[in-house]
Amino acid sequence: MTYKAKFRVWRGEGGEGKLEDFTVEVNEGEVVLDIIHRLQATQAPDLAVRWNCKAGKCGSCSVEINGRPRLGCMTRMSTFTEDEVITVTPMRTFPVIKDLVCDVSYNYEKAREIPSFTPPADVKPGEYRMKQIDVERSQEFRKCIECFMCNNVCHVIRDHEENKPAFAGPRFLMRIAELDMHPYDVADRQDSAQDDHGLGYCNITKCCTEVCPEHIKITDNALIPMKERVVDRRYDPLVWLGNKIFKRSDSKTT
Amino acid sequence: MEIERHQYDVVVIGAGGAGLRAAIEARQQGKKTAIVCKSLFGKAHTVMAEGGAAAAMGNVNPGDSWKVHFRDTMRGGKFLNNWRMAELHAQEAPDRVWELEAWGALFDRTKDGKISQRNFGGHEYPRLAHVGDRTGLEMIRTLQQRVVALQQEDFAVHGDYEAYIKVFAECTITRLLKDGDAIAGAFGYRRETGQLLAFDTPAVVLATGGIGKSYVVTSNSWEYTGDGHALALLAGAKLINMEFIQFHPTGMVWPPSVRGILVTESVRGDGGVLRNAEGKRFMFDYIPEVFKHQYATTEEEGDRWYTDQANNRRPPELLPRDEVARAINSEVKAGRGSPQGGVFLDVSTRLPAEEIRRRLPSMHHQFKELADVDITAEPMQVGPTCHYIMGGVEVEADTGAASVPGLFAAGEVSGGMHGSNRLGGNSLSDLLVFGRRAGAGAAGYIDSLDRRPTASAESVAEAKAEALAPLQRAGENPYEVHHELQRTMNELVGIIRKADEITEALEAVQKLKERAAGVGAAGSRIYNPGWHLSLDLRNMLLVSECVARAALTRQESRGGHTRDDYPAMSPAWRRKLLVCGASPDGSAVTVEEKAQPSMRGDLISLFERTELSKYLTEEELTEYDKAVEESR
Ligand SMILES: Cc1cc2nc3c(=O)[nH]c(=O)nc-3n(C[C@H](O)[C@H](O)[C@H](O)COP(=O)(O)OP(=O)(O)OC[C@H]3O[C@@H](n4cnc5c(N)ncnc54)[C@H](O)[C@@H]3O)c2cc1C
Ligand code: SF4
Ligand code: SF4
Ligand code: FES
């Protein structure tokens, strides 16, 4: 089962770099991250890559494999033929620090711009009562492991540095939707999604949904419903009033 | 290169559940707080926890209470636990879980809208608050978002998100700095750039997690190199219970590259059975004397338990983790293992495929993606994996304070709470309860100081020289030394231990220490994993030595410490804690015996005499009789 694979890995730091060729052993059952680790242990001890859980749970090991955003730890070598050259590059949308490691601080900055969960002032810890069916929609979005591959693939910022200041990216637009659908959240989120976080830039191409390793339906379940809510309240003064007054029941029924 | 310097009131090392909860508390008490962690924010080990957080909220069974939880925890730890910690943990866990909900966590619900709770090994009632099999993710994300919420508050007031709480992600601390006896700071480097940094701070909270990377087969990630354990030792603090390591019975065994990755206990909780190569449900042969009355003795009774728990005893697959791990180990050693060196774990014959996918989504995904196994149709192959260390920094239960003034510890890096064996679900709740207490302890300590300690220039210079040394050597590849250590610990200080093997391990560790002193890291300081590993080796070797020395000293078998040459549990040994210390350069590791304080009267009276008589000495039983008499 063991064979020698051909790898091309992007190497470099400080804004410069190139693809380097390696020939490396592959054993049965291995994933791309295992091969990167073998390169570290045998040929390139300073090769930089992020990882933690090795089981698709932490979202650290996001890279592009043959041009496609993937988790290195969940990409089996058996999905490639033995003579295929496997090219591993860092995520394209974020600046490279070194080799496969990017500066993902854009994502943490955006996370900080989304106003936090805002429960009503009079509910105390322990008093929350929510039906399973009412939490399920937000729970889907909370499966997010913050691999940032959706933000990496979204064309609004992938080759458009200039859009970054105004656009939170699918990950954090989904965070707004998550809070908007939380049965106890009372903050006003719909206008700011549009005005402050760039929901209007999204033209529902669904590329984000396609790469999500958690199979979250980002576009269908978060972004489109969010767009509908914005439209409803902007065009229909009654809906707008209703939203203000019946915020909680609204979020359960729409 | 200049050393970057920062001033804080509290520096929390670690951004898992314990570290984040500690930092939140310190900031809420008005202290300027730094959080330092090796990975990105939100990626700490806590993210991998699956099953849930144990808290006696009584949402599913109103019979539950802190007293029942306390009893279960003490039993699980074979009565070696720090009982004050077990008490605080059981009492405060519900408030800590509810607080998460008020910060935005969305746990699975009961029919009447409360937080749902699931069954787990060793817990008498359904007790684990959970979200499917991704509870750790929910917990870390909620705490992360709470930190952000506090930063937003600070931004509104001061115009700076990081005015009172700042995260230093991808930074590793390599030394704690002192002023006389007291903590004065922490020294480390940025992983991304290699930039050195020093924090001036009177209080450090260690929340660095565990040590699993000293073993080959482990469920732990690269972060688990025992840094906090080593930092504490080198700063003069003590470690207790280091001989107790939990080997989780069910890790993946195939393919080799994922060997050790966890298969959650929920698989057995939801009906999974264990079989050997002959197709036999072998666990029935391994029910120990102390548990004879609580477990089913026939397959029929065990099977009935899943539908009727009132009239049947639970199947032995649900024995505490240490028992199941040893049983699997024996089956494999006796040549009755599965083709890939484990045993079979099968849930496909118990539950319909749809139900398995619903209850165990990430297990289904994990086996499908990584092993080409469809767990709805065929058995998994599993074997023991190094999972959790019960031992850690000796702390005061109420404040998390270590013996060094200004040093605090919480979470997996601290010791005592779980005794000789941790119950599933008790870690996540431990992180919240003692994270909060350590944060408060640090805040209180600062308020009591009349002057801020300062680290000497020499100690900073020494820390700098130590950190840069591997880059300046053209020595051995650090990966080789690491692999050798992992093999040594796995084979010689693993699940089953013997005096001669442990002695051999100690000799090997000594040689590896010499080799580690000569390893070299090629390349620059920018994100250089070879350099990072060279520095981590010091910690792994030091901690491994503590584990081995304590394991050699304790001549009995209890929980996560099994001696082939001393197979019985001994009441006399229960009264002794083993305390490890080291010299500031880490060269001399010592192990001393210390008496375990007797349990408070009102707590010990929560147990029946017949049960206690399996664990306590005659003398202690006499004390027990007195306590019961008085409480009457
Ligand atoms: C697969 C798996 C499943 C589990 N499931 C459960 C479960 O269902 N229920 C349960 O109760 N427990 C479970 N556990 C155990 C539990 O998850 C851990 O014990 C717990 O998360 C440890 O948390 P912590 O806060 O102590 O440390 P961690 O979450 O591990 O965080 C440690 C932090 O310290 C940082 N750090 C370490 N060294 C340094 C250094 N030198 N400098 C700077 N930072 C440093 C790390 O970067 C990290 O941020 C599970 C464990 C595993 C591995
Ligand atoms: S659907 Fe919207 S957010 Fe997602 S990739 Fe397309 S444009 Fe970006
Ligand atoms: S939504 Fe999916 S793709 Fe985006 S960060 Fe989360 S897990 Fe990754
Ligand atoms: S290493 Fe955690 S997702 Fe790949």
JSON list of N, CA, C and O and ligand atoms in Angstrom, two decimals, chain B residues 13-18 36-38 44-46 48-52 171-173 207-208 219 223-224 227 262 387-388 412 422 425 427-428 431, ligand 1:
[
{"chain": "B", "resi": 13, "resn": "ILE", "atom": "N", "xyz": [-2.55, 31.87, 31.17]},
{"chain": "B", "resi": 13, "resn": "ILE", "atom": "CA", "xyz": [-1.88, 31.08, 30.13]},
{"chain": "B", "resi": 13, "resn": "ILE", "atom": "C", "xyz": [-2.81, 29.95, 29.74]},
{"chain": "B", "resi": 13, "resn": "ILE", "atom": "O", "xyz": [-3.00, 29.00, 30.50]},
{"chain": "B", "resi": 14, "resn": "GLY", "atom": "N", "xyz": [-3.40, 30.05, 28.57]},
{"chain": "B", "resi": 14, "resn": "GLY", "atom": "CA", "xyz": [-4.34, 29.03, 28.10]},
{"chain": "B", "resi": 14, "resn": "GLY", "atom": "C", "xyz": [-5.68, 29.66, 27.78]},
{"chain": "B", "resi": 14, "resn": "GLY", "atom": "O", "xyz": [-6.20, 30.47, 28.53]},
{"chain": "B", "resi": 15, "resn": "ALA", "atom": "N", "xyz": [-6.23, 29.26, 26.63]},
{"chain": "B", "resi": 15, "resn": "ALA", "atom": "CA", "xyz": [-7.51, 29.80, 26.17]},
{"chain": "B", "resi": 15, "resn": "ALA", "atom": "C", "xyz": [-8.52, 28.70, 25.94]},
{"chain": "B", "resi": 15, "resn": "ALA", "atom": "O", "xyz": [-9.37, 28.77, 25.06]},
{"chain": "B", "resi": 16, "resn": "GLY", "atom": "N", "xyz": [-8.43, 27.63, 26.74]},
{"chain": "B", "resi": 16, "resn": "GLY", "atom": "CA", "xyz": [-9.49, 26.61, 26.73]},
{"chain": "B", "resi": 16, "resn": "GLY", "atom": "C", "xyz": [-10.57, 27.05, 27.70]},
{"chain": "B", "resi": 16, "resn": "GLY", "atom": "O", "xyz": [-10.61, 28.22, 28.13]},
{"chain": "B", "resi": 17, "resn": "GLY", "atom": "N", "xyz": [-11.43, 26.12, 28.09]},
{"chain": "B", "resi": 17, "resn": "GLY", "atom": "CA", "xyz": [-12.54, 26.48, 28.98]},
{"chain": "B", "resi": 17, "resn": "GLY", "atom": "C", "xyz": [-12.05, 27.12, 30.27]},
{"chain": "B", "resi": 17, "resn": "GLY", "atom": "O", "xyz": [-12.57, 28.14, 30.72]},
{"chain": "B", "resi": 18, "resn": "ALA", "atom": "N", "xyz": [-11.03, 26.55, 30.89]},
{"chain": "B", "resi": 18, "resn": "ALA", "atom": "CA", "xyz": [-10.56, 27.04, 32.18]},
{"chain": "B", "resi": 18, "resn": "ALA", "atom": "C", "xyz": [-9.95, 28.43, 32.05]},
{"chain": "B", "resi": 18, "resn": "ALA", "atom": "O", "xyz": [-10.26, 29.34, 32.81]},
{"chain": "B", "resi": 36, "resn": "VAL", "atom": "N", "xyz": [-3.01, 34.31, 27.00]},
{"chain": "B", "resi": 36, "resn": "VAL", "atom": "CA", "xyz": [-1.94, 33.87, 26.10]},
{"chain": "B", "resi": 36, "resn": "VAL", "atom": "C", "xyz": [-2.21, 32.42, 25.70]},
{"chain": "B", "resi": 36, "resn": "VAL", "atom": "O", "xyz": [-2.49, 31.59, 26.56]},
{"chain": "B", "resi": 37, "resn": "CYS", "atom": "N", "xyz": [-2.15, 32.11, 24.41]},
{"chain": "B", "resi": 37, "resn": "CYS", "atom": "CA", "xyz": [-2.37, 30.72, 24.00]},
{"chain": "B", "resi": 37, "resn": "CYS", "atom": "C", "xyz": [-1.55, 30.36, 22.78]},
{"chain": "B", "resi": 37, "resn": "CYS", "atom": "O", "xyz": [-1.17, 31.22, 22.00]},
{"chain": "B", "resi": 38, "resn": "LYS", "atom": "N", "xyz": [-1.29, 29.05, 22.63]},
{"chain": "B", "resi": 38, "resn": "LYS", "atom": "CA", "xyz": [-0.40, 28.57, 21.57]},
{"chain": "B", "resi": 38, "resn": "LYS", "atom": "C", "xyz": [-1.08, 28.51, 20.20]},
{"chain": "B", "resi": 38, "resn": "LYS", "atom": "O", "xyz": [-0.42, 28.61, 19.18]},
{"chain": "B", "resi": 44, "resn": "ALA", "atom": "N", "xyz": [-8.49, 25.90, 21.17]},
{"chain": "B", "resi": 44, "resn": "ALA", "atom": "CA", "xyz": [-7.88, 25.10, 22.24]},
{"chain": "B", "resi": 44, "resn": "ALA", "atom": "C", "xyz": [-8.57, 23.74, 22.33]},
{"chain": "B", "resi": 44, "resn": "ALA", "atom": "O", "xyz": [-9.65, 23.52, 21.80]},
{"chain": "B", "resi": 45, "resn": "HIS", "atom": "N", "xyz": [-7.91, 22.86, 23.03]},
{"chain": "B", "resi": 45, "resn": "HIS", "atom": "CA", "xyz": [-8.34, 21.49, 23.14]},
{"chain": "B", "resi": 45, "resn": "HIS", "atom": "C", "xyz": [-9.80, 21.30, 23.53]},
{"chain": "B", "resi": 45, "resn": "HIS", "atom": "O", "xyz": [-10.46, 20.36, 23.10]},
{"chain": "B", "resi": 46, "resn": "THR", "atom": "N", "xyz": [-10.30, 22.21, 24.36]},
{"chain": "B", "resi": 46, "resn": "THR", "atom": "CA", "xyz": [-11.69, 22.12, 24.81]},
{"chain": "B", "resi": 46, "resn": "THR", "atom": "C", "xyz": [-12.66, 21.98, 23.63]},
{"chain": "B", "resi": 46, "resn": "THR", "atom": "O", "xyz": [-13.72, 21.35, 23.76]},
{"chain": "B", "resi": 48, "resn": "MET", "atom": "N", "xyz": [-12.58, 20.08, 21.29]},
{"chain": "B", "resi": 48, "resn": "MET", "atom": "CA", "xyz": [-12.76, 18.69, 20.86]},
{"chain": "B", "resi": 48, "resn": "MET", "atom": "C", "xyz": [-13.70, 17.89, 21.75]},
{"chain": "B", "resi": 48, "resn": "MET", "atom": "O", "xyz": [-14.08, 16.78, 21.41]},
{"chain": "B", "resi": 49, "resn": "ALA", "atom": "N", "xyz": [-14.05, 18.41, 22.92]},
{"chain": "B", "resi": 49, "resn": "ALA", "atom": "CA", "xyz": [-14.89, 17.64, 23.85]},
{"chain": "B", "resi": 49, "resn": "ALA", "atom": "C", "xyz": [-16.24, 17.36, 23.21]},
{"chain": "B", "resi": 49, "resn": "ALA", "atom": "O", "xyz": [-16.79, 18.20, 22.50]},
{"chain": "B", "resi": 50, "resn": "GLU", "atom": "N", "xyz": [-16.73, 16.18, 23.44]},
{"chain": "B", "resi": 50, "resn": "GLU", "atom": "CA", "xyz": [-17.91, 15.74, 22.71]},
{"chain": "B", "resi": 50, "resn": "GLU", "atom": "C", "xyz": [-19.14, 15.59, 23.60]},
{"chain": "B", "resi": 50, "resn": "GLU", "atom": "O", "xyz": [-20.16, 16.23, 23.42]},
{"chain": "B", "resi": 51, "resn": "GLY", "atom": "N", "xyz": [-19.00, 14.73, 24.62]},
{"chain": "B", "resi": 51, "resn": "GLY", "atom": "CA", "xyz": [-20.16, 14.23, 25.34]},
{"chain": "B", "resi": 51, "resn": "GLY", "atom": "C", "xyz": [-20.98, 15.25, 26.09]},
{"chain": "B", "resi": 51, "resn": "GLY", "atom": "O", "xyz": [-22.21, 15.29, 26.00]},
{"chain": "B", "resi": 52, "resn": "GLY", "atom": "N", "xyz": [-20.33, 16.11, 26.90]},
{"chain": "B", "resi": 52, "resn": "GLY", "atom": "CA", "xyz": [-21.12, 17.08, 27.63]},
{"chain": "B", "resi": 52, "resn": "GLY", "atom": "C", "xyz": [-20.45, 17.55, 28.91]},
{"chain": "B", "resi": 52, "resn": "GLY", "atom": "O", "xyz": [-19.34, 17.16, 29.23]},
{"chain": "B", "resi": 171, "resn": "CYS", "atom": "N", "xyz": [1.13, 32.44, 20.90]},
{"chain": "B", "resi": 171, "resn": "CYS", "atom": "CA", "xyz": [2.31, 32.78, 21.70]},
{"chain": "B", "resi": 171, "resn": "CYS", "atom": "C", "xyz": [2.53, 31.63, 22.70]},
{"chain": "B", "resi": 171, "resn": "CYS", "atom": "O", "xyz": [1.57, 31.13, 23.27]},
{"chain": "B", "resi": 172, "resn": "THR", "atom": "N", "xyz": [3.78, 31.25, 22.88]},
{"chain": "B", "resi": 172, "resn": "THR", "atom": "CA", "xyz": [4.09, 30.20, 23.84]},
{"chain": "B", "resi": 172, "resn": "THR", "atom": "C", "xyz": [4.88, 30.77, 25.00]},
{"chain": "B", "resi": 172, "resn": "THR", "atom": "O", "xyz": [5.86, 31.48, 24.78]},
{"chain": "B", "resi": 173, "resn": "ILE", "atom": "N", "xyz": [4.44, 30.46, 26.22]},
{"chain": "B", "resi": 173, "resn": "ILE", "atom": "CA", "xyz": [5.19, 30.87, 27.40]},
{"chain": "B", "resi": 173, "resn": "ILE", "atom": "C", "xyz": [6.21, 29.77, 27.73]},
{"chain": "B", "resi": 173, "resn": "ILE", "atom": "O", "xyz": [5.86, 28.59, 27.77]},
{"chain": "B", "resi": 207, "resn": "ALA", "atom": "N", "xyz": [-3.60, 27.53, 32.76]},
{"chain": "B", "resi": 207, "resn": "ALA", "atom": "CA", "xyz": [-4.76, 26.78, 32.29]},
{"chain": "B", "resi": 207, "resn": "ALA", "atom": "C", "xyz": [-4.37, 26.09, 30.99]},
{"chain": "B", "resi": 207, "resn": "ALA", "atom": "O", "xyz": [-5.02, 26.22, 29.97]},
{"chain": "B", "resi": 208, "resn": "THR", "atom": "N", "xyz": [-3.26, 25.37, 31.06]},
{"chain": "B", "resi": 208, "resn": "THR", "atom": "CA", "xyz": [-2.61, 24.87, 29.86]},
{"chain": "B", "resi": 208, "resn": "THR", "atom": "C", "xyz": [-3.01, 23.47, 29.44]},
{"chain": "B", "resi": 208, "resn": "THR", "atom": "O", "xyz": [-2.48, 22.94, 28.47]},
{"chain": "B", "resi": 219, "resn": "SER", "atom": "N", "xyz": [-5.50, 10.77, 22.38]},
{"chain": "B", "resi": 219, "resn": "SER", "atom": "CA", "xyz": [-6.58, 11.55, 21.79]},
{"chain": "B", "resi": 219, "resn": "SER", "atom": "C", "xyz": [-6.23, 13.04, 21.83]},
{"chain": "B", "resi": 219, "resn": "SER", "atom": "O", "xyz": [-7.02, 13.87, 21.42]},
{"chain": "B", "resi": 223, "resn": "GLU", "atom": "N", "xyz": [-0.75, 20.48, 21.27]},
{"chain": "B", "resi": 223, "resn": "GLU", "atom": "CA", "xyz": [-0.63, 21.47, 22.35]},
{"chain": "B", "resi": 223, "resn": "GLU", "atom": "C", "xyz": [-0.33, 20.80, 23.69]},
{"chain": "B", "resi": 223, "resn": "GLU", "atom": "O", "xyz": [0.13, 21.46, 24.61]},
{"chain": "B", "resi": 224, "resn": "TYR", "atom": "N", "xyz": [-0.67, 19.51, 23.81]},
{"chain": "B", "resi": 224, "resn": "TYR", "atom": "CA", "xyz": [-0.61, 18.85, 25.12]},
{"chain": "B", "resi": 224, "resn": "TYR", "atom": "C", "xyz": [0.78, 18.34, 25.48]},
{"chain": "B", "resi": 224, "resn": "TYR", "atom": "O", "xyz": [1.01, 17.16, 25.64]},
{"chain": "B", "resi": 227, "resn": "ASP", "atom": "N", "xyz": [3.11, 21.82, 29.28]},
{"chain": "B", "resi": 227, "resn": "ASP", "atom": "CA", "xyz": [3.82, 23.07, 29.54]},
{"chain": "B", "resi": 227, "resn": "ASP", "atom": "C", "xyz": [3.51, 23.65, 30.92]},
{"chain": "B", "resi": 227, "resn": "ASP", "atom": "O", "xyz": [4.42, 24.04, 31.65]},
{"chain": "B", "resi": 262, "resn": "LEU", "atom": "N", "xyz": [-10.36, 9.95, 19.47]},
{"chain": "B", "resi": 262, "resn": "LEU", "atom": "CA", "xyz": [-11.40, 9.48, 20.38]},
{"chain": "B", "resi": 262, "resn": "LEU", "atom": "C", "xyz": [-12.67, 8.98, 19.71]},
{"chain": "B", "resi": 262, "resn": "LEU", "atom": "O", "xyz": [-13.15, 9.57, 18.75]},
{"chain": "B", "resi": 387, "resn": "HIS", "atom": "N", "xyz": [-5.68, 9.81, 27.33]},
{"chain": "B", "resi": 387, "resn": "HIS", "atom": "CA", "xyz": [-6.75, 10.78, 27.14]},
{"chain": "B", "resi": 387, "resn": "HIS", "atom": "C", "xyz": [-6.68, 11.98, 28.08]},
{"chain": "B", "resi": 387, "resn": "HIS", "atom": "O", "xyz": [-6.93, 13.10, 27.68]},
{"chain": "B", "resi": 388, "resn": "TYR", "atom": "N", "xyz": [-6.36, 11.75, 29.33]},
{"chain": "B", "resi": 388, "resn": "TYR", "atom": "CA", "xyz": [-6.52, 12.82, 30.33]},
{"chain": "B", "resi": 388, "resn": "TYR", "atom": "C", "xyz": [-5.59, 12.56, 31.51]},
{"chain": "B", "resi": 388, "resn": "TYR", "atom": "O", "xyz": [-5.43, 11.41, 31.92]},
{"chain": "B", "resi": 412, "resn": "GLU", "atom": "N", "xyz": [-7.44, 21.10, 33.41]},
{"chain": "B", "resi": 412, "resn": "GLU", "atom": "CA", "xyz": [-6.71, 19.83, 33.39]},
{"chain": "B", "resi": 412, "resn": "GLU", "atom": "C", "xyz": [-5.31, 19.95, 34.01]},
{"chain": "B", "resi": 412, "resn": "GLU", "atom": "O", "xyz": [-4.78, 18.99, 34.55]},
{"chain": "B", "resi": 422, "resn": "ARG", "atom": "N", "xyz": [-11.10, 10.32, 36.46]},
{"chain": "B", "resi": 422, "resn": "ARG", "atom": "CA", "xyz": [-12.12, 11.33, 36.20]},
{"chain": "B", "resi": 422, "resn": "ARG", "atom": "C", "xyz": [-13.35, 10.71, 35.54]},
{"chain": "B", "resi": 422, "resn": "ARG", "atom": "O", "xyz": [-13.22, 9.89, 34.64]},
{"chain": "B", "resi": 425, "resn": "GLY", "atom": "N", "xyz": [-17.46, 13.97, 31.44]},
{"chain": "B", "resi": 425, "resn": "GLY", "atom": "CA", "xyz": [-18.32, 15.13, 31.66]},
{"chain": "B", "resi": 425, "resn": "GLY", "atom": "C", "xyz": [-17.91, 15.99, 32.83]},
{"chain": "B", "resi": 425, "resn": "GLY", "atom": "O", "xyz": [-18.31, 17.14, 32.93]},
{"chain": "B", "resi": 427, "resn": "SER", "atom": "N", "xyz": [-14.95, 17.08, 33.39]},
{"chain": "B", "resi": 427, "resn": "SER", "atom": "CA", "xyz": [-13.89, 18.04, 33.08]},
{"chain": "B", "resi": 427, "resn": "SER", "atom": "C", "xyz": [-14.49, 19.37, 32.64]},
{"chain": "B", "resi": 427, "resn": "SER", "atom": "O", "xyz": [-14.12, 20.42, 33.15]},
{"chain": "B", "resi": 428, "resn": "LEU", "atom": "N", "xyz": [-15.42, 19.34, 31.71]},
{"chain": "B", "resi": 428, "resn": "LEU", "atom": "CA", "xyz": [-15.97, 20.60, 31.22]},
{"chain": "B", "resi": 428, "resn": "LEU", "atom": "C", "xyz": [-16.55, 21.43, 32.36]},
{"chain": "B", "resi": 428, "resn": "LEU", "atom": "O", "xyz": [-16.38, 22.64, 32.41]},
{"chain": "B", "resi": 431, "resn": "LEU", "atom": "N", "xyz": [-13.72, 22.93, 34.46]},
{"chain": "B", "resi": 431, "resn": "LEU", "atom": "CA", "xyz": [-13.10, 24.12, 33.85]},
{"chain": "B", "resi": 431, "resn": "LEU", "atom": "C", "xyz": [-13.85, 25.38, 34.24]},
{"chain": "B", "resi": 431, "resn": "LEU", "atom": "O", "xyz": [-13.24, 26.41, 34.57]},
{"chain": "C", "resi": 1, "resn": "LIG", "atom": "C1", "xyz": [-11.46, 14.13, 22.15]},
{"chain": "C", "resi": 1, "resn": "LIG", "atom": "C2", "xyz": [-11.77, 14.59, 23.54]},
{"chain": "C", "resi": 1, "resn": "LIG", "atom": "C3", "xyz": [-13.08, 14.57, 24.01]},
{"chain": "C", "resi": 1, "resn": "LIG", "atom": "C4", "xyz": [-13.39, 15.00, 25.30]},
{"chain": "C", "resi": 1, "resn": "LIG", "atom": "N1", "xyz": [-14.70, 14.99, 25.70]},
{"chain": "C", "resi": 1, "resn": "LIG", "atom": "C5", "xyz": [-15.01, 15.46, 26.95]},
{"chain": "C", "resi": 1, "resn": "LIG", "atom": "C6", "xyz": [-16.38, 15.52, 27.39]},
{"chain": "C", "resi": 1, "resn": "LIG", "atom": "O1", "xyz": [-17.30, 15.17, 26.66]},
{"chain": "C", "resi": 1, "resn": "LIG", "atom": "N2", "xyz": [-16.65, 16.01, 28.62]},
{"chain": "C", "resi": 1, "resn": "LIG", "atom": "C7", "xyz": [-15.65, 16.43, 29.45]},
{"chain": "C", "resi": 1, "resn": "LIG", "atom": "O2", "xyz": [-15.96, 16.89, 30.54]},
{"chain": "C", "resi": 1, "resn": "LIG", "atom": "N3", "xyz": [-14.35, 16.37, 29.06]},
{"chain": "C", "resi": 1, "resn": "LIG", "atom": "C8", "xyz": [-14.01, 15.91, 27.84]},
{"chain": "C", "resi": 1, "resn": "LIG", "atom": "N4", "xyz": [-12.68, 15.86, 27.45]},
{"chain": "C", "resi": 1, "resn": "LIG", "atom": "C9", "xyz": [-11.65, 16.42, 28.33]},
{"chain": "C", "resi": 1, "resn": "LIG", "atom": "C10", "xyz": [-11.67, 17.94, 28.24]},
{"chain": "C", "resi": 1, "resn": "LIG", "atom": "O3", "xyz": [-11.98, 18.34, 26.93]},
{"chain": "C", "resi": 1, "resn": "LIG", "atom": "C11", "xyz": [-10.32, 18.56, 28.60]},
{"chain": "C", "resi": 1, "resn": "LIG", "atom": "O4", "xyz": [-9.88, 18.02, 29.79]},
{"chain": "C", "resi": 1, "resn": "LIG", "atom": "C12", "xyz": [-10.49, 20.05, 28.76]},
{"chain": "C", "resi": 1, "resn": "LIG", "atom": "O5", "xyz": [-11.03, 20.62, 27.59]},
{"chain": "C", "resi": 1, "resn": "LIG", "atom": "C13", "xyz": [-9.22, 20.77, 29.13]},
{"chain": "C", "resi": 1, "resn": "LIG", "atom": "O6", "xyz": [-9.48, 22.17, 29.17]},
{"chain": "C", "resi": 1, "resn": "LIG", "atom": "P1", "xyz": [-8.45, 23.22, 29.71]},
{"chain": "C", "resi": 1, "resn": "LIG", "atom": "O7", "xyz": [-9.17, 24.52, 29.73]},
{"chain": "C", "resi": 1, "resn": "LIG", "atom": "O8", "xyz": [-7.83, 22.73, 30.95]},
{"chain": "C", "resi": 1, "resn": "LIG", "atom": "O9", "xyz": [-7.32, 23.25, 28.61]},
{"chain": "C", "resi": 1, "resn": "LIG", "atom": "P2", "xyz": [-7.38, 23.31, 27.00]},
{"chain": "C", "resi": 1, "resn": "LIG", "atom": "O10", "xyz": [-8.71, 23.52, 26.45]},
{"chain": "C", "resi": 1, "resn": "LIG", "atom": "O11", "xyz": [-6.61, 22.18, 26.52]},
{"chain": "C", "resi": 1, "resn": "LIG", "atom": "O12", "xyz": [-6.55, 24.59, 26.71]},
{"chain": "C", "resi": 1, "resn": "LIG", "atom": "C14", "xyz": [-5.17, 24.66, 26.97]},
{"chain": "C", "resi": 1, "resn": "LIG", "atom": "C15", "xyz": [-4.73, 26.02, 26.52]},
{"chain": "C", "resi": 1, "resn": "LIG", "atom": "O13", "xyz": [-3.44, 26.31, 27.00]},
{"chain": "C", "resi": 1, "resn": "LIG", "atom": "C16", "xyz": [-2.65, 26.82, 25.97]},
{"chain": "C", "resi": 1, "resn": "LIG", "atom": "N5", "xyz": [-1.26, 26.55, 26.29]},
{"chain": "C", "resi": 1, "resn": "LIG", "atom": "C17", "xyz": [-0.70, 25.35, 26.60]},
{"chain": "C", "resi": 1, "resn": "LIG", "atom": "N6", "xyz": [0.62, 25.52, 26.83]},
{"chain": "C", "resi": 1, "resn": "LIG", "atom": "C18", "xyz": [0.89, 26.84, 26.65]},
{"chain": "C", "resi": 1, "resn": "LIG", "atom": "C19", "xyz": [2.07, 27.62, 26.72]},
{"chain": "C", "resi": 1, "resn": "LIG", "atom": "N7", "xyz": [3.26, 27.09, 27.02]},
{"chain": "C", "resi": 1, "resn": "LIG", "atom": "N8", "xyz": [1.99, 28.94, 26.46]},
{"chain": "C", "resi": 1, "resn": "LIG", "atom": "C20", "xyz": [0.79, 29.51, 26.12]},
{"chain": "C", "resi": 1, "resn": "LIG", "atom": "N9", "xyz": [-0.35, 28.80, 26.05]},
{"chain": "C", "resi": 1, "resn": "LIG", "atom": "C21", "xyz": [-0.29, 27.49, 26.31]},
{"chain": "C", "resi": 1, "resn": "LIG", "atom": "C22", "xyz": [-3.16, 26.14, 24.75]},
{"chain": "C", "resi": 1, "resn": "LIG", "atom": "O14", "xyz": [-2.82, 26.83, 23.60]},
{"chain": "C", "resi": 1, "resn": "LIG", "atom": "C23", "xyz": [-4.66, 26.16, 25.02]},
{"chain": "C", "resi": 1, "resn": "LIG", "atom": "O15", "xyz": [-5.19, 27.41, 24.64]},
{"chain": "C", "resi": 1, "resn": "LIG", "atom": "C24", "xyz": [-12.35, 15.43, 26.16]},
{"chain": "C", "resi": 1, "resn": "LIG", "atom": "C25", "xyz": [-11.04, 15.43, 25.70]},
{"chain": "C", "resi": 1, "resn": "LIG", "atom": "C26", "xyz": [-10.74, 15.01, 24.41]},
{"chain": "C", "resi": 1, "resn": "LIG", "atom": "C27", "xyz": [-9.32, 15.01, 23.95]}
]
